[in-house]
CSV table of C-alpha atoms in Angstrom, one decimal:
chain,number,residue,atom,x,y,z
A,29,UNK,CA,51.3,33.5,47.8
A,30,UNK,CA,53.3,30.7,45.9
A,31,UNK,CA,52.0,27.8,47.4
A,32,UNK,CA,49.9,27.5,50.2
A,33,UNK,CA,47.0,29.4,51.9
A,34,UNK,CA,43.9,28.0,53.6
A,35,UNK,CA,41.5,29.1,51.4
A,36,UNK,CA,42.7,27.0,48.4
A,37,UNK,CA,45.2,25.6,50.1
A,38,UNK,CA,44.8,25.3,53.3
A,39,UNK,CA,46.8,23.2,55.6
A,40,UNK,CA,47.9,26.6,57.0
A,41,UNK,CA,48.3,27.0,60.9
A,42,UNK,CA,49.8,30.6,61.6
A,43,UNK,CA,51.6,30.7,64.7
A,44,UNK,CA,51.4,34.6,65.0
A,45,UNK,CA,51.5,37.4,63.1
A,46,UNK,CA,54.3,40.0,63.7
A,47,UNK,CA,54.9,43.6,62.9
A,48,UNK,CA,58.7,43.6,62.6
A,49,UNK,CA,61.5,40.9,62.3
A,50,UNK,CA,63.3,39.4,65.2
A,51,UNK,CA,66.8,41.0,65.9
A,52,UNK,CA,69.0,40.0,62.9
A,53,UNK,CA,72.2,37.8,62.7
A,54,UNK,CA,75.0,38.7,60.8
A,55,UNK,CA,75.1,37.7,57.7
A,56,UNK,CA,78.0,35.3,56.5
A,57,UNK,CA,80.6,35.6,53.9
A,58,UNK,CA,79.2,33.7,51.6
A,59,UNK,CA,76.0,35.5,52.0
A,60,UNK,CA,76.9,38.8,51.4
A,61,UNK,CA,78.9,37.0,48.1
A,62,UNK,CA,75.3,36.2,47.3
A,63,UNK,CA,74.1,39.1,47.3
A,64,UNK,CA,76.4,40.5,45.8
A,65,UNK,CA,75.8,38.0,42.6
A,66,UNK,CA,72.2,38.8,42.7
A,67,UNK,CA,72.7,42.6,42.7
A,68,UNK,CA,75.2,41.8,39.8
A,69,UNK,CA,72.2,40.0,37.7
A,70,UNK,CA,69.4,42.2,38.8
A,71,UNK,CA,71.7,45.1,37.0
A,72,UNK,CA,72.2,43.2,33.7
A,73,UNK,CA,68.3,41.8,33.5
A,74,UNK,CA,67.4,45.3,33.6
A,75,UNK,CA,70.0,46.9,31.3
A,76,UNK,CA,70.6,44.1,28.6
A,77,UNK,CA,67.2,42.0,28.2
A,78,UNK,CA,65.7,42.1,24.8
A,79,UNK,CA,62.4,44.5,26.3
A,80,UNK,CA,62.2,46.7,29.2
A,81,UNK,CA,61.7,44.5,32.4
A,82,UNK,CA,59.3,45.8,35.2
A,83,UNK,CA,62.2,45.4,37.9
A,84,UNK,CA,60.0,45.5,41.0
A,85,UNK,CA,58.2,42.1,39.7
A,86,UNK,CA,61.6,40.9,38.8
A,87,UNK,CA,62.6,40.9,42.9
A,88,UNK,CA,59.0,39.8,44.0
A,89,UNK,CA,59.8,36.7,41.9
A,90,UNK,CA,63.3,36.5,43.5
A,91,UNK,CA,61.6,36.4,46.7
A,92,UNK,CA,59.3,33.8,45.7
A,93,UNK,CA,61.5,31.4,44.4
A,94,UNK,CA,63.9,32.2,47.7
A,95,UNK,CA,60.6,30.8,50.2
A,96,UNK,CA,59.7,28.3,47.8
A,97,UNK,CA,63.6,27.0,48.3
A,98,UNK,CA,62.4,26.1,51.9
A,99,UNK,CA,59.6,24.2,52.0
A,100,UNK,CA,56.1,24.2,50.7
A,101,UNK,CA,54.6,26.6,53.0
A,102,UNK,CA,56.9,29.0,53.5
A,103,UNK,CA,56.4,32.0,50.9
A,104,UNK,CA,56.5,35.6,50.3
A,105,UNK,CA,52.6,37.1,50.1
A,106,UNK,CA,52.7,39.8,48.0
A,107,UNK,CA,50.1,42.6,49.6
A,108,UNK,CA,47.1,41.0,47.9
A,109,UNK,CA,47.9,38.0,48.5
A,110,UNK,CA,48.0,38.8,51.9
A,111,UNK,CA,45.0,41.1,52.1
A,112,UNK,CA,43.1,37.8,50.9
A,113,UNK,CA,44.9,35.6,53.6
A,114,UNK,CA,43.4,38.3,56.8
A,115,UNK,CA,40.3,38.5,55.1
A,116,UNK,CA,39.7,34.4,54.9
A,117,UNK,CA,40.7,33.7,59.1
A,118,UNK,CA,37.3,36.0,59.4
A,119,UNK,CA,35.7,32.9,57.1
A,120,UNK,CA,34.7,35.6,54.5
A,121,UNK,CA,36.0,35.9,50.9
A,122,UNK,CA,34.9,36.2,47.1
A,123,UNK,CA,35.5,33.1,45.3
A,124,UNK,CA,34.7,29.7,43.8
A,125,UNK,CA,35.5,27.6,47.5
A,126,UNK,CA,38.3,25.7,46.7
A,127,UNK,CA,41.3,24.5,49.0
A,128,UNK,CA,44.5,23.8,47.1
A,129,UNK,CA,48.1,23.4,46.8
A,130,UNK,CA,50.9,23.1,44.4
A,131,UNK,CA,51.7,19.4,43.6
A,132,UNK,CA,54.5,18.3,40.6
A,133,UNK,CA,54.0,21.8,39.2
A,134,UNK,CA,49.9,21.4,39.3
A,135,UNK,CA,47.6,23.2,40.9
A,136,UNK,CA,45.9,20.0,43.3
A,137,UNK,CA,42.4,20.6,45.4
A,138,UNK,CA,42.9,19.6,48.6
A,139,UNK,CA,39.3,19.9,49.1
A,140,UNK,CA,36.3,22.3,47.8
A,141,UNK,CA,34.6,24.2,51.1
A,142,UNK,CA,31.0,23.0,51.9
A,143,UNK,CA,28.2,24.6,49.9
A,144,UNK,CA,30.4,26.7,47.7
A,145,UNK,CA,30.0,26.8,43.5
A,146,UNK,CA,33.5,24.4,43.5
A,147,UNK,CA,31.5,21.5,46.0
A,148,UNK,CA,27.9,21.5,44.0
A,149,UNK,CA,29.8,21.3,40.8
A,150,UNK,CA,31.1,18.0,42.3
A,151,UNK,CA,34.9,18.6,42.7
A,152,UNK,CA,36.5,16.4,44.6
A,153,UNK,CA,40.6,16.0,46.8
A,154,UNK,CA,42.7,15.2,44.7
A,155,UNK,CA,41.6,16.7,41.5
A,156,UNK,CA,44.1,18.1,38.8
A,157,UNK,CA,43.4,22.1,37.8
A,158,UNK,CA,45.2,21.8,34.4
A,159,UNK,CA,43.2,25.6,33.2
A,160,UNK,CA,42.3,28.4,34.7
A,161,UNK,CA,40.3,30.7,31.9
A,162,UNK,CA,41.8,28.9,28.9
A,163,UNK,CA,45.2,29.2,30.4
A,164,UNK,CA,47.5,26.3,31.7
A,165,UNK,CA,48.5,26.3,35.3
A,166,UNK,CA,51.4,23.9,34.9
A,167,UNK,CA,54.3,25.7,37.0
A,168,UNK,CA,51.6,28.7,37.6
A,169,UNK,CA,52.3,30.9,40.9
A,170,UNK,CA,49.5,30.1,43.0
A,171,UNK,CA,49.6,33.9,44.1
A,172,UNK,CA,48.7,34.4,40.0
A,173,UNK,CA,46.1,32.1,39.7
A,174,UNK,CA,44.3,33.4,42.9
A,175,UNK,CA,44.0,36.7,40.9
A,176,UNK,CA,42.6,34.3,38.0
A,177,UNK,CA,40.2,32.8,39.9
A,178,UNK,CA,38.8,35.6,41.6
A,179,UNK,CA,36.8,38.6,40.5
A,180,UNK,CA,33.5,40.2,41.1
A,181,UNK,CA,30.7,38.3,42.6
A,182,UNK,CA,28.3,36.5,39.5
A,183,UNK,CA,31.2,36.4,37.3
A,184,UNK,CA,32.1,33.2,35.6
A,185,UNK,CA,35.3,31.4,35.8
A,186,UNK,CA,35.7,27.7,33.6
A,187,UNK,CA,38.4,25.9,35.7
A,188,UNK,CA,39.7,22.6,33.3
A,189,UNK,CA,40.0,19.9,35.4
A,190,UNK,CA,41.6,16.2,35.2
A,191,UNK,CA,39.6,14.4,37.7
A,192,UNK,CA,40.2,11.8,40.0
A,193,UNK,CA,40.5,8.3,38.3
A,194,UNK,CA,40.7,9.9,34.8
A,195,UNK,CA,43.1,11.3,32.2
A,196,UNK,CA,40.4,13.2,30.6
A,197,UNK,CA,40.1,16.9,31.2
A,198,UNK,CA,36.8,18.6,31.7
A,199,UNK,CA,35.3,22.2,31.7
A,200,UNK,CA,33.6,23.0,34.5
A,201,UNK,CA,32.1,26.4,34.4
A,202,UNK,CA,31.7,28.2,38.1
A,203,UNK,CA,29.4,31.7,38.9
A,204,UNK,CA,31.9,33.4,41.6
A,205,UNK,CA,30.8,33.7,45.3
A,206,UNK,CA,30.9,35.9,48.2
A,207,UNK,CA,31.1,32.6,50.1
A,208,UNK,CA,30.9,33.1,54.1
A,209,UNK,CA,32.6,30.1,55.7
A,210,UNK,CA,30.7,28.3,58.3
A,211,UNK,CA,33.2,27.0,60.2
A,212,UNK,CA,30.8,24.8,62.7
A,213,UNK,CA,27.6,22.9,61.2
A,214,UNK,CA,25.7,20.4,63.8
A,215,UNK,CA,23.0,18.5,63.9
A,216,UNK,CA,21.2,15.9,65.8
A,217,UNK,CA,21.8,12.4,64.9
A,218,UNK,CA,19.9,10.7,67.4
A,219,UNK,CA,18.2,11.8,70.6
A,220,UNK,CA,21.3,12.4,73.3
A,221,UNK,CA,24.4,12.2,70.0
A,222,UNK,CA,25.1,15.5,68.3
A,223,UNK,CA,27.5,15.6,65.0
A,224,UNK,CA,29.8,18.6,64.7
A,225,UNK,CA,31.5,19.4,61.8
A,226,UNK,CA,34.2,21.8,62.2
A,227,UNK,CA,35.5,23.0,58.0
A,228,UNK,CA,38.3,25.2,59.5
A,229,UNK,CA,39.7,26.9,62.4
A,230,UNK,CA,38.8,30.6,62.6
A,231,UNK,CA,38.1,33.5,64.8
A,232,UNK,CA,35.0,32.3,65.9
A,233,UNK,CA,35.6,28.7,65.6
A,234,UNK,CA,35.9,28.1,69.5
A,235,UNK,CA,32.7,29.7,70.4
A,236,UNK,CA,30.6,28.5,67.8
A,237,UNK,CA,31.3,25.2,68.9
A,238,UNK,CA,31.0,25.8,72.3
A,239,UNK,CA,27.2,27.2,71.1
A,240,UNK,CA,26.8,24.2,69.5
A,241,UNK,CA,27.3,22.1,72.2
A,242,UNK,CA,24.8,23.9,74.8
A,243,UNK,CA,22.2,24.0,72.0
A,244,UNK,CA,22.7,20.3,71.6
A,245,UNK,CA,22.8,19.4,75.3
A,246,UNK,CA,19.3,21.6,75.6
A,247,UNK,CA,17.2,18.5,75.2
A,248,UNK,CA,19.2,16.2,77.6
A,249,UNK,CA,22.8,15.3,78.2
A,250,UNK,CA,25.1,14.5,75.8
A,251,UNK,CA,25.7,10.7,75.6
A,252,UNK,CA,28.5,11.2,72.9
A,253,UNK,CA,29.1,13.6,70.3
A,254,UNK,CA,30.7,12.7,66.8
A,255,UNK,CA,33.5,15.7,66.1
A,256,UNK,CA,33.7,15.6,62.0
A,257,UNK,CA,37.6,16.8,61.1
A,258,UNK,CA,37.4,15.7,57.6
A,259,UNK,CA,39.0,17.8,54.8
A,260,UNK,CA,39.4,20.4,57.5
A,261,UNK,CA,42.7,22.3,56.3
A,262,UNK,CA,43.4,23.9,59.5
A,263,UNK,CA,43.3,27.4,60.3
A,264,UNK,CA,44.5,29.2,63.8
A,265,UNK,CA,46.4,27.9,66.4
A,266,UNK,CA,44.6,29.4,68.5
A,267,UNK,CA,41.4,27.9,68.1
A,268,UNK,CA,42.7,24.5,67.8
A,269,UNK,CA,44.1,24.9,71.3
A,270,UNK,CA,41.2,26.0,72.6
A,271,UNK,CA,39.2,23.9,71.1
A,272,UNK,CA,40.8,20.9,72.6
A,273,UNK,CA,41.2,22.5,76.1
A,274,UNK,CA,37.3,22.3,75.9
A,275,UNK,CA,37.7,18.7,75.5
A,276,UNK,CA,40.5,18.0,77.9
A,277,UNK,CA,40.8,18.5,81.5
A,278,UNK,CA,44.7,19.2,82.3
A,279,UNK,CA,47.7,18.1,80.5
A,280,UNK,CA,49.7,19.0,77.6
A,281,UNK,CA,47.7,20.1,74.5
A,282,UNK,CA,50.7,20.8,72.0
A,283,UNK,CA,54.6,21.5,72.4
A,284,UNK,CA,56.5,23.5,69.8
A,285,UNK,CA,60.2,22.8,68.6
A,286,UNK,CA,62.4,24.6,66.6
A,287,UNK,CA,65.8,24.1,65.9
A,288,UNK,CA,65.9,20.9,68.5
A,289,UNK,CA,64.5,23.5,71.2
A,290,UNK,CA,60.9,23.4,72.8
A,291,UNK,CA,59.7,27.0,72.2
A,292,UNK,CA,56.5,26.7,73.4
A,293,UNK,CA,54.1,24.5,75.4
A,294,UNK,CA,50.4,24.7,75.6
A,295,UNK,CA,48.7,23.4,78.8
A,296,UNK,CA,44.5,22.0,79.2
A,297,UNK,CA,42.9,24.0,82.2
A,298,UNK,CA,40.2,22.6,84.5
A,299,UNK,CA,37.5,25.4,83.9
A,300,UNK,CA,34.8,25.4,81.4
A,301,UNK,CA,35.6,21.3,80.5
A,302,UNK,CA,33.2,19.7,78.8
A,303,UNK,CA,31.3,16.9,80.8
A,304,UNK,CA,33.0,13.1,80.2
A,305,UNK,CA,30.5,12.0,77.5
A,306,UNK,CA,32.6,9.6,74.3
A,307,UNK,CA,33.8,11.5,71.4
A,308,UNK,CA,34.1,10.0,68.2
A,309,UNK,CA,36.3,12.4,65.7
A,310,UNK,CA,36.4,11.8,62.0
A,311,UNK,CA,39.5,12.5,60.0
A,312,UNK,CA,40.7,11.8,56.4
A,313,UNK,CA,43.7,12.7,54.4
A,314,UNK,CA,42.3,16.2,53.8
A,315,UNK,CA,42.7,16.8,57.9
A,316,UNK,CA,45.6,18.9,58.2
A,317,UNK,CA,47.3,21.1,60.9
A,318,UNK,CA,45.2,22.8,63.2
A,319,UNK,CA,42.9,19.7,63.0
A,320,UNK,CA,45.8,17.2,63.4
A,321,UNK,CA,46.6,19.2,66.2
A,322,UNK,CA,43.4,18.8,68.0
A,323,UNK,CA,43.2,15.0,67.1
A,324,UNK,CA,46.4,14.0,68.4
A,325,UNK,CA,45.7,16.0,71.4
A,326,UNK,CA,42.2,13.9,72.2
A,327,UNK,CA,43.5,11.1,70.8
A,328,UNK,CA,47.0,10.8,72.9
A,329,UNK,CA,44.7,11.8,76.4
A,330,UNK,CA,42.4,8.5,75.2
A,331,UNK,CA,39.1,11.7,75.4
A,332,UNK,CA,38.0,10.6,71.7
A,333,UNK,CA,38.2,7.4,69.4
A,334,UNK,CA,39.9,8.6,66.2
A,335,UNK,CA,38.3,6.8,63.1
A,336,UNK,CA,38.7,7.2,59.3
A,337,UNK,CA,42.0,7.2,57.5
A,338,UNK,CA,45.5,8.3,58.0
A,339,UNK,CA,45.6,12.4,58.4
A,340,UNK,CA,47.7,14.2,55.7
A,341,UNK,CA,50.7,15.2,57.7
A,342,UNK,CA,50.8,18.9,57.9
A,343,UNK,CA,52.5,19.6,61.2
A,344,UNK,CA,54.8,22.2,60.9
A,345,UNK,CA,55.1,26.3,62.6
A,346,UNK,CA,54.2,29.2,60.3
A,347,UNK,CA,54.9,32.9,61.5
A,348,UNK,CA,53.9,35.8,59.5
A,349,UNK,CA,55.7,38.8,59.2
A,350,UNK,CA,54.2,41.9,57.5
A,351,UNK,CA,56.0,44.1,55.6
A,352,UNK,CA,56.5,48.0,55.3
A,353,UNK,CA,54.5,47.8,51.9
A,354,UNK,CA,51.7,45.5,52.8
A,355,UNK,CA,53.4,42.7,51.4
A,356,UNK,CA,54.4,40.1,54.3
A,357,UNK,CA,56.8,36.9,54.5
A,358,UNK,CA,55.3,33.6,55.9
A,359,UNK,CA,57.7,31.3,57.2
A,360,UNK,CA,58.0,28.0,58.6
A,361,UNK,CA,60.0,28.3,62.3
A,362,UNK,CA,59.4,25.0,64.5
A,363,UNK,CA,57.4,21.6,64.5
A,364,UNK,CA,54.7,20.6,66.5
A,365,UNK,CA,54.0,17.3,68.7
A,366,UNK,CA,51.3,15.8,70.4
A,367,UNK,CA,51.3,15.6,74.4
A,368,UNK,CA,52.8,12.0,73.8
A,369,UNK,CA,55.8,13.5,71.6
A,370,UNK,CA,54.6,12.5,68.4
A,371,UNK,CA,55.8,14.6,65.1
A,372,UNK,CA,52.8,15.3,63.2
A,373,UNK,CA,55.2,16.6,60.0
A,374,UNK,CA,55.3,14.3,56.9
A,375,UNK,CA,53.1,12.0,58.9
A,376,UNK,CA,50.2,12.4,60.5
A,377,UNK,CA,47.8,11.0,62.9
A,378,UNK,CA,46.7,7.3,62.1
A,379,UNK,CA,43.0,6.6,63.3
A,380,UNK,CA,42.1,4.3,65.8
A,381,UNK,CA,40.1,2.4,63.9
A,382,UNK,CA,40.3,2.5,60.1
A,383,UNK,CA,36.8,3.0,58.0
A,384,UNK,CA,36.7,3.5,54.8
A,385,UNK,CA,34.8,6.2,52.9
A,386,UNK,CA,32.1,4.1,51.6
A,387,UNK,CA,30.3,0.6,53.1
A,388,UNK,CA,31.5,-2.6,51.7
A,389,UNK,CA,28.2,-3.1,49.9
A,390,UNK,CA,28.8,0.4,48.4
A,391,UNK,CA,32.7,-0.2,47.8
A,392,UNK,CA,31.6,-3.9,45.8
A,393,UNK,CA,29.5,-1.8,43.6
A,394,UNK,CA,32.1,0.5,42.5
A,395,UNK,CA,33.6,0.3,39.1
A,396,UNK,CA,36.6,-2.2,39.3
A,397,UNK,CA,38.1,-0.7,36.4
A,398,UNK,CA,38.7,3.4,37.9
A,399,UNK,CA,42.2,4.0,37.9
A,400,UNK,CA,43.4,4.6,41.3
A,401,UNK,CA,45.2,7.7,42.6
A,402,UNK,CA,48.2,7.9,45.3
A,403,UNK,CA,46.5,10.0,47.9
A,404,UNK,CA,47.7,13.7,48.6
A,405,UNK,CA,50.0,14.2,51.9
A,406,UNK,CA,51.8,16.6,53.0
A,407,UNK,CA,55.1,14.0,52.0
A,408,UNK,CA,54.1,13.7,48.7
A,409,UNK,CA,54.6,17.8,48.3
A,410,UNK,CA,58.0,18.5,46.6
A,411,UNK,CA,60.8,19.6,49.3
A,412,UNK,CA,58.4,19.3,52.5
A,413,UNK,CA,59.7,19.7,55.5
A,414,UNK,CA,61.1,16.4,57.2
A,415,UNK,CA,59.1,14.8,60.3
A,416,UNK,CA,61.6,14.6,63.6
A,417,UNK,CA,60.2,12.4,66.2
A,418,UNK,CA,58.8,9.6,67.9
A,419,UNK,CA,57.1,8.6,64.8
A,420,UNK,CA,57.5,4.7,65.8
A,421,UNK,CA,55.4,5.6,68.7
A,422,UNK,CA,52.5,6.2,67.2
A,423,UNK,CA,49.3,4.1,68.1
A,424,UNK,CA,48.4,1.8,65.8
A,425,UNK,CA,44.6,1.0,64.4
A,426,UNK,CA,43.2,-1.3,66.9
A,427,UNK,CA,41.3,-4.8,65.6
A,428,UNK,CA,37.6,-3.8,65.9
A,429,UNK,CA,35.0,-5.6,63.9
A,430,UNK,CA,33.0,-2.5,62.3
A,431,UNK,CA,29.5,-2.8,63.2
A,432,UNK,CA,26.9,-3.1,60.8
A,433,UNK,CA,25.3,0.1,60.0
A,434,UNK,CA,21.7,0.8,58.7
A,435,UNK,CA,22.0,3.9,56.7
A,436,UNK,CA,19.0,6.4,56.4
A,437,UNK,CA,17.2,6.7,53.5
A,438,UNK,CA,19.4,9.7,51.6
A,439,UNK,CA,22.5,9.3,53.9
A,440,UNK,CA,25.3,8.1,51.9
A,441,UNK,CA,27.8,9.3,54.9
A,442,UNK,CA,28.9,5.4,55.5
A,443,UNK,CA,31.9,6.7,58.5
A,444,UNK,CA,29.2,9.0,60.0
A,445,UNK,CA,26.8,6.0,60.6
A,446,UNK,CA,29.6,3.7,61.9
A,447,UNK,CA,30.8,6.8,64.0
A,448,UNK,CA,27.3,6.5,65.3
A,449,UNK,CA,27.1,3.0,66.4
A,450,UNK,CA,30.3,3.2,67.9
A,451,UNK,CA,28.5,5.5,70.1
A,452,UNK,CA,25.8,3.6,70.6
A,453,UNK,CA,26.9,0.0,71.3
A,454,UNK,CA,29.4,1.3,73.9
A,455,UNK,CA,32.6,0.9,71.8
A,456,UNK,CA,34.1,4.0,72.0
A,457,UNK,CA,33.9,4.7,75.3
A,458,UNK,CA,35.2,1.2,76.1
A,459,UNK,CA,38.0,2.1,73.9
A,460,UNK,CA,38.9,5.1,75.5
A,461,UNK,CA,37.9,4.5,79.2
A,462,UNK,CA,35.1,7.0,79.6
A,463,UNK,CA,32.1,6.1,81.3
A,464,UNK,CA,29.9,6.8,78.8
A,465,UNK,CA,25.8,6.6,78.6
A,466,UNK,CA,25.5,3.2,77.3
A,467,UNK,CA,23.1,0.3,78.5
């Protein structure tokens, strides 16, 4: 793939997967001129350049470059590639657990997946991969540097990095992984207030939850539950819709639009809702996609209290199309909204209430000489695909004094603990009109 794919880089939400191509339209003048050209300098690469050329990588290259034309996450998978991509919806893959995308010819970590070699080595969003091996990555096909990257499990792979907030690269050395993706961790925060984090959307995203949620509500109801969408990249659409059916009693989920046409519409149903307890959700700029899809879905239906920052803006449609030779095309096809209309493309879904990552005792601590980074959104990716909407519509981050939190001793999770206490001291579900289980 040539730029995007959940496991490095996520931000992928596959709309389906087909075995053949739609019916075709013909093909205009100009195109078959086109073609015509391209035939024309296919023949003279392969009869006149200096060395023998390997044509078959000469037109997987074409192709490349032709989806890479579009946008960022449209892209011809060649049949690793996509062997890889199949594999990681089942939340199992070899690896070093990174999430990333192409960014001003860079290979950019989106984010590294909890508890793999790339998070305990202490990468972080936003990072620079300037190395793989020795070798640069500048204008490297992310398809190549996949193959780079991965080998057999125990192997070693030194990945040269230009961190966030420096010019200065560093070695960091990583043992390969057969990393199994959790895609749903909980715990307990307090007696009644379960904290769900959900890392991606995949095949078993919905019932894990949903496993989650009884184990948690085995004690005693559940007075409100914290949903933690940060740095999620995404994943199946499937899952996010049902995911937020769970959540939502009846009403629009998600509408898809494609060529100034709704295509598609996905509806809540009444069965199997979860009771009205508050829900906090937690998002960053490293939520994308399927997770933007299920905040702006709670969010616009006022079920949950969207905190954190500004989401990263990943809202767009791909269908995959497999190929007679394993190889398959992914390709962006429509935009989605939120039940209110809202174009997630190029812009995300602004919290509720903004939080920032660390406490203002924490943030005054900080060294005020680190060099500060623009943060990474899907409208800062070269030739993204243009938000269409009611962008002006969207709510803006309400005026609410951010309670003072008491973290516990090891917790440095500032946004969990205010997540928490708006639980707790009734704010969220004042905010969004649930009854809630407050004094």
């Amino acid at each position: 793939m040539s730029r995007t794919l959940r496991w490095y880089c996520a931000i992928l939400c596959c709309g389906a997967v087909f075995g053949g191509a739609a019916p075709a339209q013909a093909l205009s003048n100009e195109a078959f001129q086109a073609l015509h050209t391209f035939s024309r300098v296919l023949h003279d690469i392969a009869n006149y350049y200096v060395e023998p050329v390997d044509e078959e990588r000469l037109v997987e290259g074409a192709l490349q470059g032709m989806l890479e034309a579009l946008d960022p996450h449209s892209a011809y998978l060649e049949p690793q590639v996509y062997k890889a991509l199949r594999s990681e919806t089942g939340g199992r893959f070899s690896g070093v657990g990174i999430e990333i995308t192409l960014k001003q010819g860079w290979i950019t970590v989106v984010s590294p997946i909890d508890g793999s070699p790339a998070a305990r080595a202490g990468i972080k969003p936003g990072d620079r991969i300037v190395k793989i091996n020795g070798k640069s990555t500048k204008q490297m096909n992310i398809g190549d540097a996949v193959k780079v990257m991965r080998g057999s499990q125990g192997s070693k792979v030194v990945l040269t990095v230009v961190r966030v907030g420096s010019r200065t690269p560093t070695d960091v050395a990583l043992r390969r992984e057969r990393i199994q993706v959790l895609s749903v961790r909980s715990e307990m925060l307090a007696p009644g207030y379960p904290y769900i984090r959900l890392t991606g959307f995949q095949e078993q995203t919905y019932e894990d939850l949903l496993a989650a949620l009884r184990e948690a509500a085995k004690p005693g109801p559940i007075r409100g539950l914290v949903l933690d969408l940060r740095n999620n990249p995404g994943g199946l659409l499937e899952q996010a819709v049902a995911v937020s059916d769970l959540f939502i009693r009846d009403g629009v989920i998600l509408t898809t639009v494609s060529r100034g046409k709704e295509v598609d519409r996905r509806e809540a149903h009444g069965s199997g809702t979860e009771p009205e307890y508050p829900i906090v959700i937690l998002v960053n700029g490293g939520s994308a996609s399927a997770a933007e899809i299920v905040a702006g879905a709670l969010q616009d239906h006022n079920r949950a209290l969207v905190i954190g920052s500004q989401t990263f803006g990943k809202g767009s449609v791909q269908t995959v199309i497999e190929m007679d030779d394993g190889s398959a095309l992914k390709l962006t096809v429509a935009r989605y909204y939120t039940p209110s209309k809202r174009s997630i493309q190029a812009f995300g879904i602004p919290p509720d209430v903004n939080v920032p990552e660390a406490s203002p005792q924490a943030a005054a601590k900080a060294e005020s000489g680190e060099e500060k980074t623009a943060p990474l959104t899907e409208a800062s990716l070269p030739g993204h695909l243009k938000g269409r909407g009611a962008h002006h519509k969207t709510r803006g981050a309400q005026r609410v004094r951010l309670p003072e939190v008491q973290m516990k001793p090891g917790d440095i999770d500032y946004q969990r603990a205010v997540a928490l206490a708006l639980l707790e001291n009734g704010t969220a579900a004042r905010l969004t009109g649930r009854r809630g289980f407050h004094p």
